[in-house]
Tab-separated table of C-alpha atoms in Angstrom:
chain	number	residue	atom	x	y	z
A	22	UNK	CA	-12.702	-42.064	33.209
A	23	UNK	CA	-10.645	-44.195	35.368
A	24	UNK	CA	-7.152	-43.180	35.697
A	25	UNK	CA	-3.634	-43.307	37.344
A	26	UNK	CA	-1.784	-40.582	38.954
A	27	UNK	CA	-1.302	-37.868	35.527
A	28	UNK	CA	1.141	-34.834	36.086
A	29	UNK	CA	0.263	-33.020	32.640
A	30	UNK	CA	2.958	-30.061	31.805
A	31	UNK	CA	3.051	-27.529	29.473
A	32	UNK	CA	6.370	-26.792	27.366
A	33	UNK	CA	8.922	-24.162	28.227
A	34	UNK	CA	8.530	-20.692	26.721
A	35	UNK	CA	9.625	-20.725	23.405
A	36	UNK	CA	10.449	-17.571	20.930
A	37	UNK	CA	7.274	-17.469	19.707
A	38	UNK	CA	5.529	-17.305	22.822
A	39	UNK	CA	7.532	-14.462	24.073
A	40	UNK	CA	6.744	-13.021	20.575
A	41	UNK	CA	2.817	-13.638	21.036
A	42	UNK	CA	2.859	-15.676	17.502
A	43	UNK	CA	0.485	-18.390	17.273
A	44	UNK	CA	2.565	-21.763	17.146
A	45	UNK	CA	0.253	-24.817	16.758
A	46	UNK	CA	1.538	-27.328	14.032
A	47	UNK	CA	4.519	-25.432	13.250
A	48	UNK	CA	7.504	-24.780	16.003
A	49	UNK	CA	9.876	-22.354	18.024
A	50	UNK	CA	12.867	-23.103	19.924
A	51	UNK	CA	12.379	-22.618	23.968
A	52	UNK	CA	13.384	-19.607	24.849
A	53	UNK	CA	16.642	-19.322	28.379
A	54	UNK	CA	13.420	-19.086	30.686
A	55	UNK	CA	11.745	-21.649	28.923
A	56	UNK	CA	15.224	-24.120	29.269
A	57	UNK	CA	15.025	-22.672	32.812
A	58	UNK	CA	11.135	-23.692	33.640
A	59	UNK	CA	11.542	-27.421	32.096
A	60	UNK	CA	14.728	-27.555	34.791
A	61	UNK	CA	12.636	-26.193	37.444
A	62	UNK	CA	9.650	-28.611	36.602
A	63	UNK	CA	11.869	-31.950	36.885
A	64	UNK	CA	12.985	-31.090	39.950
A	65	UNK	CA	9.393	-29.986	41.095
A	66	UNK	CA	8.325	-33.177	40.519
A	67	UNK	CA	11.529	-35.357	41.580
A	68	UNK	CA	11.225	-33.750	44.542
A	69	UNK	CA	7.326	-34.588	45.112
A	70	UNK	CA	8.830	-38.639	44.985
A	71	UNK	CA	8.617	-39.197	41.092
A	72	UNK	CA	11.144	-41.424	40.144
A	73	UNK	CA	12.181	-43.329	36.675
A	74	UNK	CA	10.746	-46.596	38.210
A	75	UNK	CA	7.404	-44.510	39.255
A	76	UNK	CA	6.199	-42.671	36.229
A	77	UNK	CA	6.250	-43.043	32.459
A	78	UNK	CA	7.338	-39.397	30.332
A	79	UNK	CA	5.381	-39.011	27.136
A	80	UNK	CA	5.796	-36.548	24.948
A	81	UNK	CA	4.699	-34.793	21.880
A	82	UNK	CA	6.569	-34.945	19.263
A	83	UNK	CA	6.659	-31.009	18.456
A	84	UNK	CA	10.266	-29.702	19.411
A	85	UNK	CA	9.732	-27.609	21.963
A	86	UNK	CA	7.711	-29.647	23.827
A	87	UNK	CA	10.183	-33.097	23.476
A	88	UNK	CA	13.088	-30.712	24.584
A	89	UNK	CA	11.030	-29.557	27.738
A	90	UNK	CA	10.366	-33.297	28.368
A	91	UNK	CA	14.360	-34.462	27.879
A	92	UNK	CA	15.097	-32.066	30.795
A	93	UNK	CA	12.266	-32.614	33.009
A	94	UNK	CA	13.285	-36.224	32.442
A	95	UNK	CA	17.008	-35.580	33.427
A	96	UNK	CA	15.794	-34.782	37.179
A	97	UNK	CA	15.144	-38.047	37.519
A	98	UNK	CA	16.790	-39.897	34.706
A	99	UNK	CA	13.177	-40.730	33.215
A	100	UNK	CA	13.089	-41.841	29.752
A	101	UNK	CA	10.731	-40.032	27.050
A	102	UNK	CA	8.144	-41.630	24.864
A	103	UNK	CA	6.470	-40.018	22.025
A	104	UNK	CA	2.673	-39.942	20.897
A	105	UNK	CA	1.893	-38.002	18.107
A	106	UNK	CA	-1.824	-37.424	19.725
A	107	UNK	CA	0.231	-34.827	22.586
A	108	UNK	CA	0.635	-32.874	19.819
A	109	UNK	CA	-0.739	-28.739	19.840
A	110	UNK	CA	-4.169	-28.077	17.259
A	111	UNK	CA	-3.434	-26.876	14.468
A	112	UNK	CA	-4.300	-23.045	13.792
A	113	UNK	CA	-3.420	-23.329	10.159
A	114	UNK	CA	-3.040	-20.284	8.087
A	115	UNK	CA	-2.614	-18.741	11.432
A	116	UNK	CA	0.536	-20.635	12.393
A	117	UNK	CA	3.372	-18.101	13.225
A	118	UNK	CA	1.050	-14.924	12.933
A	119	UNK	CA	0.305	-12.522	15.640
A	120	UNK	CA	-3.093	-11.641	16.820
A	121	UNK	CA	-2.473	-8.324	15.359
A	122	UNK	CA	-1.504	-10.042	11.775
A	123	UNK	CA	-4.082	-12.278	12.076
A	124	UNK	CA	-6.712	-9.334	12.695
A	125	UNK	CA	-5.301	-7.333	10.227
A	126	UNK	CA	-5.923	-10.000	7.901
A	127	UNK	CA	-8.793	-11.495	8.990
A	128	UNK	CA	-11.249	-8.440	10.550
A	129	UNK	CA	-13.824	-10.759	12.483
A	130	UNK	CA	-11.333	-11.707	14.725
A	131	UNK	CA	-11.417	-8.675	16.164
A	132	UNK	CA	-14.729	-9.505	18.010
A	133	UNK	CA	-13.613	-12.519	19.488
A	134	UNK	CA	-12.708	-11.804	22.802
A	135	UNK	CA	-12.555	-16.153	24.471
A	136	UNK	CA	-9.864	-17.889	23.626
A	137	UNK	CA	-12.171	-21.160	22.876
A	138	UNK	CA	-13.860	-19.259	20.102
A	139	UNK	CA	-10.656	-17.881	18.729
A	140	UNK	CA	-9.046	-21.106	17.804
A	141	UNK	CA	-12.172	-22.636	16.248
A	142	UNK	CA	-11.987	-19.787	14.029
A	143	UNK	CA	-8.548	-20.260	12.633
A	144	UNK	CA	-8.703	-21.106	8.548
A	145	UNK	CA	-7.712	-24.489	7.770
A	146	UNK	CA	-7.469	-25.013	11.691
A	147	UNK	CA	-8.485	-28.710	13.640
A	148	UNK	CA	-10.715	-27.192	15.337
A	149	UNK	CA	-11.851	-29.049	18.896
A	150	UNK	CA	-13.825	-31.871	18.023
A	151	UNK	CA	-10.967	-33.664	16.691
A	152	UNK	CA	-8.557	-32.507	19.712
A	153	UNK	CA	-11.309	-33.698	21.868
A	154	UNK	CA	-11.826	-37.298	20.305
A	155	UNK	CA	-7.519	-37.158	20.235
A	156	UNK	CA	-7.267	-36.271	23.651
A	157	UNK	CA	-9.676	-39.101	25.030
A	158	UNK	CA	-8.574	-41.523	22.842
A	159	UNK	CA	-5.169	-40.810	24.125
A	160	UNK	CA	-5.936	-40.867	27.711
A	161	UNK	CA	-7.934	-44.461	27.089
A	162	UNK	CA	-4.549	-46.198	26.497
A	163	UNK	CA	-2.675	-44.431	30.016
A	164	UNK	CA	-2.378	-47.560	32.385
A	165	UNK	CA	-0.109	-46.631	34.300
A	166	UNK	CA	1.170	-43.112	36.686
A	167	UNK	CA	2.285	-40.815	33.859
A	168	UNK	CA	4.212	-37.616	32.708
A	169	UNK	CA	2.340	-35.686	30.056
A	170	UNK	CA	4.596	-33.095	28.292
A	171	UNK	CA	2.468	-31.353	25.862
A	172	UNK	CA	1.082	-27.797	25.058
A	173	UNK	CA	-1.444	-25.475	26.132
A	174	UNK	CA	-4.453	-25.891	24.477
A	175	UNK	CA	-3.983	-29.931	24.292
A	176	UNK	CA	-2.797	-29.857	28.198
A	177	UNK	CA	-6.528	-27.814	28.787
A	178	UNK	CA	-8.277	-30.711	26.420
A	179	UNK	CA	-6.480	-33.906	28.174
A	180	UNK	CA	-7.189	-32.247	31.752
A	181	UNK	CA	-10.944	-31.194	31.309
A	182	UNK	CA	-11.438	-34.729	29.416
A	183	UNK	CA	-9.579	-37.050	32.265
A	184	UNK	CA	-11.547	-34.802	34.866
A	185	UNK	CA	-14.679	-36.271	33.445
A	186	UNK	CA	-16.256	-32.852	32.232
A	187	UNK	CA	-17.641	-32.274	28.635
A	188	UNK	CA	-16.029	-29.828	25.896
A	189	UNK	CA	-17.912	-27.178	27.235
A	190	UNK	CA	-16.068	-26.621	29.938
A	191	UNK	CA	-13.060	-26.148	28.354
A	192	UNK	CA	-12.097	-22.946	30.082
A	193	UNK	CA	-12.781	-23.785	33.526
A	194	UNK	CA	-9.025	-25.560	33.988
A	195	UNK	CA	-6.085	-22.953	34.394
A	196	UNK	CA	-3.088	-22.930	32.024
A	197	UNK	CA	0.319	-21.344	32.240
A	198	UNK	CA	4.412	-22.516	31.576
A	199	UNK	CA	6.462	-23.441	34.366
A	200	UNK	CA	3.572	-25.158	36.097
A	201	UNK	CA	2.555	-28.905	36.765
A	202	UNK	CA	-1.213	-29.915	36.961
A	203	UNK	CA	-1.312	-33.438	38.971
A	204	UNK	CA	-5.024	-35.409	38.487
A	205	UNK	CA	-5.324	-37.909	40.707
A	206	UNK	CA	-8.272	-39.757	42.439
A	207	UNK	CA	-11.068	-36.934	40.749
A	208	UNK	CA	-8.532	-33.959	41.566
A	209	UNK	CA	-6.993	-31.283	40.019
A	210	UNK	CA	-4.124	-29.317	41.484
A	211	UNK	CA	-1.082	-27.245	40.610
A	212	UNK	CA	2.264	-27.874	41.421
A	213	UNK	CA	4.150	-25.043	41.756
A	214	UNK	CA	7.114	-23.659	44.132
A	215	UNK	CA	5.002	-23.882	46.583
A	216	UNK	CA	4.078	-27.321	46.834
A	217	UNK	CA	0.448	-28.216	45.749
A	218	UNK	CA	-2.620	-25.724	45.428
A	219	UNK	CA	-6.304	-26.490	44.392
């Protein structure tokens, strides 16, 4: 796939994270070091040149991941688009359960130790064909350098699909709040205090 310059970010920590609940459809508002990391990431990336002029900001529509994109946007005075195909798979009867609830409650979960398998698991879940097919069919309509606020497993689905690899290798990208992963010209790399890193 042929694309412009992406810098794909995770949202801030939210309650839930810092509560290990599972958040997918449903929402939590971003935690002080989640407020804190969104800050951080604008000026991470107004400081690497991007500029309101430079980049587009779009956004999932999910609270805590618009909120994270409003202030990374406020670094430099970007404006924020939404597309409802950012938004995090759905874990449905999962949704703001811990693993321990959800193992309590649902015993086979218990042997599932990858993170890939857990998720396609989840009752009444999307499970990752359709987050695949949403993710490229997303990234088919970016024309231009963009800002991708989104969430964690989506962020892992739009970077393996723009880096041209197939659903299988999911896992092979790494995740993480308070980070930026930049894709340009067939590469992957992290921004991060300390400039960029393969």
């Amino acid at each position: 796939m042929d694309l412009p310059e992406l810098y794909i970010l995770r949202h801030g920590e939210t309650e839930w994270n810092a509560e290990h609940r599972m958040q997918g459809v449903l929402d939590s508002p971003l935690t002080a070091k989640g407020r804190a990391q969104a800050v951080a990431m604008g000026r991470m990336l107004a400081a690497a040149g991007v500029t309101a002029d430079s980049h587009a900001v779009i956004s999932s529509p999910q609270g805590r991941a618009r909120i994270t994109a409003d202030l990374v946007a406020k670094a430099f005075v970007g404006q924020v688009t939404v597309d409802a195909r950012l938004r995090e798979i759905s874990v449905g009867e999962w949704g703001g359960l811990t693993r321990a609830q959800i193992e309590e409650k649902w015993p086979a979960a218990r042997a599932v130790d990858h993170f890939l398998d857990f998720y396609a698991m989840a009752p009444g879940g999307d499970g990752f064909d359709a987050m695949w097919t949403r993710a490229q069919d997303f990234l088919r309509t970016v024309t231009a350098p963009t800002i991708v606020v989104t969430h964690g497993i989506t962020s892992r689905v739009l970077r393996t699909a723009a880096m041209g690899y197939g659903i299988e290798r999911l896992d092979e990208l790494p995740g993480g709040q308070g980070v930026i992963f930049r894709l340009a010209n067939g590469e992957h790399t992290t921004l991060g205090q300390q400039g960029l890193q393969p």
